């Protein structure tokens, strides 16, 4: 059984989204590529996280500690006033998983209302995602030039 009709090559084209995966749900549980990022203390955000942002969904991230913090640094809102995102601070992988599970169970109890409380943040995230990234690219370019000097 398959969840879509994409072929092998389309599954690896990260610009594609299957519309029904995003239009018929309130929340996306993002299973990121890495859970502990080889214990480096860093986050690893991929297209998996940005697809629900682009498609206007509430989300939680099953990923490395600090994933939500990384998104906040980029200007995204992570629904902290409505959802218990303390799991993102937990560096112990087992404890982070248990806290994430509790967060998901908490959301599940009243998902339509929680979604409604997050609509403004969802819209903000979607607009930020679609906005120009030229300033970030210029900053990166300047840092690279400075490091070469």
Short mmCIF file of C-alpha atoms in Angstrom, two decimals:
data_model
loop_
_atom_site.label_atom_id
_atom_site.label_comp_id
_atom_site.label_asym_id
_atom_site.label_seq_id
_atom_site.Cartn_x
_atom_site.Cartn_y
_atom_site.Cartn_z
CA UNK A 1 0.00 0.00 0.00
CA UNK A 2 1.33 3.43 -0.99
CA UNK A 3 0.33 6.83 0.34
CA UNK A 4 0.78 8.51 -3.07
CA UNK A 5 1.33 7.77 -6.75
CA UNK A 6 4.77 9.35 -7.09
CA UNK A 7 7.49 7.35 -8.80
CA UNK A 8 11.03 6.81 -7.51
CA UNK A 9 12.39 10.02 -9.03
CA UNK A 10 9.49 12.17 -7.86
CA UNK A 11 9.95 10.93 -4.29
CA UNK A 12 13.43 12.44 -4.38
CA UNK A 13 12.27 15.77 -5.80
CA UNK A 14 11.89 17.77 -2.59
CA UNK A 15 10.13 20.60 -4.38
CA UNK A 16 7.10 18.36 -4.85
CA UNK A 17 4.34 18.00 -2.29
CA UNK A 18 1.36 15.71 -2.35
CA UNK A 19 -1.47 18.18 -1.72
CA UNK A 20 -3.71 15.68 0.10
CA UNK A 21 -0.98 15.09 2.70
CA UNK A 22 -1.35 18.70 3.80
CA UNK A 23 -4.96 19.67 3.08
CA UNK A 24 -6.70 17.05 5.22
CA UNK A 25 -4.96 17.45 8.56
CA UNK A 26 -4.55 19.99 11.32
CA UNK A 27 -1.08 18.98 12.44
CA UNK A 28 2.07 17.50 10.96
CA UNK A 29 4.36 15.36 13.08
CA UNK A 30 7.64 15.96 11.28
CA UNK A 31 10.02 13.01 11.47
CA UNK A 32 13.31 14.73 10.75
CA UNK A 33 16.31 13.01 9.22
CA UNK A 34 18.38 13.00 12.39
CA UNK A 35 17.35 12.51 15.99
CA UNK A 36 20.63 13.28 17.76
CA UNK A 37 22.84 14.76 14.99
CA UNK A 38 25.66 12.51 16.11
CA UNK A 39 25.57 14.13 19.55
CA UNK A 40 27.07 17.35 18.12
CA UNK A 41 24.57 19.58 19.88
CA UNK A 42 23.41 20.98 16.55
CA UNK A 43 20.07 20.87 14.78
CA UNK A 44 19.49 19.49 11.31
CA UNK A 45 16.45 21.03 9.62
CA UNK A 46 15.42 19.66 6.21
CA UNK A 47 12.60 20.05 3.71
CA UNK A 48 10.53 17.78 5.95
CA UNK A 49 10.11 20.66 8.40
CA UNK A 50 9.56 23.33 5.78
CA UNK A 51 6.79 21.46 3.93
CA UNK A 52 4.19 21.91 6.70
CA UNK A 53 5.31 25.54 7.08
CA UNK A 54 4.85 26.14 3.35
CA UNK A 55 1.49 24.35 3.39
CA UNK A 56 0.05 26.14 6.43
CA UNK A 57 0.11 23.42 9.06
CA UNK A 58 0.69 23.28 12.76
CA UNK A 59 3.70 21.04 13.46
CA UNK A 60 5.89 19.35 16.04
CA UNK A 61 9.34 18.04 15.20
CA UNK A 62 10.71 14.62 16.06
CA UNK A 63 14.30 15.66 15.57
CA UNK A 64 17.45 16.85 17.26
CA UNK A 65 17.30 18.93 20.41
CA UNK A 66 17.22 22.60 19.46
CA UNK A 67 15.31 22.15 16.19
CA UNK A 68 12.55 24.53 17.27
CA UNK A 69 15.12 26.97 18.66
CA UNK A 70 16.80 27.02 15.25
CA UNK A 71 13.49 27.83 13.57
CA UNK A 72 12.85 30.64 16.08
CA UNK A 73 16.26 32.16 15.23
CA UNK A 74 15.12 32.25 11.60
CA UNK A 75 11.96 34.13 12.63
CA UNK A 76 9.48 31.27 12.61
CA UNK A 77 6.89 30.88 15.35
CA UNK A 78 6.68 27.49 17.02
CA UNK A 79 3.30 27.78 18.81
CA UNK A 80 4.90 28.02 22.26
CA UNK A 81 1.91 29.81 23.79
CA UNK A 82 -0.36 26.87 22.95
CA UNK A 83 1.88 23.78 22.75
CA UNK A 84 4.33 22.43 25.33
CA UNK A 85 7.53 22.51 23.29
CA UNK A 86 9.83 21.81 26.23
CA UNK A 87 10.78 18.54 24.53
CA UNK A 88 12.98 20.58 22.20
CA UNK A 89 15.26 21.52 25.11
CA UNK A 90 15.83 17.92 26.22
CA UNK A 91 19.25 16.62 25.18
CA UNK A 92 18.69 13.08 26.45
CA UNK A 93 17.27 11.26 23.43
CA UNK A 94 14.99 8.94 25.41
CA UNK A 95 13.62 11.74 27.58
CA UNK A 96 13.10 13.97 24.51
CA UNK A 97 11.10 11.18 22.87
CA UNK A 98 8.95 10.73 25.99
CA UNK A 99 8.32 14.49 26.27
CA UNK A 100 7.48 14.72 22.56
CA UNK A 101 5.01 11.87 22.99
CA UNK A 102 3.30 13.76 25.83
CA UNK A 103 3.15 16.90 23.68
CA UNK A 104 1.53 14.98 20.83
CA UNK A 105 -0.99 13.37 23.18
CA UNK A 106 -1.80 16.81 24.62
CA UNK A 107 -2.39 18.29 21.17
CA UNK A 108 -4.53 15.33 20.14
CA UNK A 109 -7.06 15.97 22.91
CA UNK A 110 -8.33 19.21 21.40
CA UNK A 111 -6.72 19.53 17.99
CA UNK A 112 -9.31 21.71 16.19
CA UNK A 113 -9.23 24.33 18.98
CA UNK A 114 -5.44 24.25 19.24
CA UNK A 115 -5.19 24.73 15.48
CA UNK A 116 -7.52 27.75 15.65
CA UNK A 117 -5.39 29.29 18.42
CA UNK A 118 -2.30 28.93 16.18
CA UNK A 119 -3.73 30.27 12.90
CA UNK A 120 -1.95 33.65 13.14
CA UNK A 121 1.39 31.95 13.78
CA UNK A 122 0.76 29.47 10.96
CA UNK A 123 0.04 32.35 8.58
CA UNK A 124 3.14 34.24 9.79
CA UNK A 125 5.30 31.16 9.14
CA UNK A 126 3.85 30.66 5.69
CA UNK A 127 4.47 34.31 4.76
CA UNK A 128 8.02 34.19 6.13
CA UNK A 129 8.72 31.02 4.16
CA UNK A 130 7.50 32.65 0.93
CA UNK A 131 9.41 35.91 1.55
CA UNK A 132 12.72 36.71 -0.09
CA UNK A 133 15.82 35.24 1.54
CA UNK A 134 18.23 37.71 -0.08
CA UNK A 135 19.22 39.29 3.25
CA UNK A 136 20.19 35.91 4.70
CA UNK A 137 22.13 35.04 1.55
CA UNK A 138 23.97 38.39 1.64
CA UNK A 139 24.86 37.86 5.30
CA UNK A 140 26.21 34.40 4.53
CA UNK A 141 28.21 35.72 1.59
CA UNK A 142 29.73 38.46 3.76
CA UNK A 143 30.68 35.95 6.47
CA UNK A 144 32.38 33.74 3.89
CA UNK A 145 34.28 36.70 2.45
CA UNK A 146 35.37 37.78 5.94
CA UNK A 147 36.60 34.28 6.78
CA UNK A 148 38.74 34.17 3.64
CA UNK A 149 40.43 37.47 4.55
#
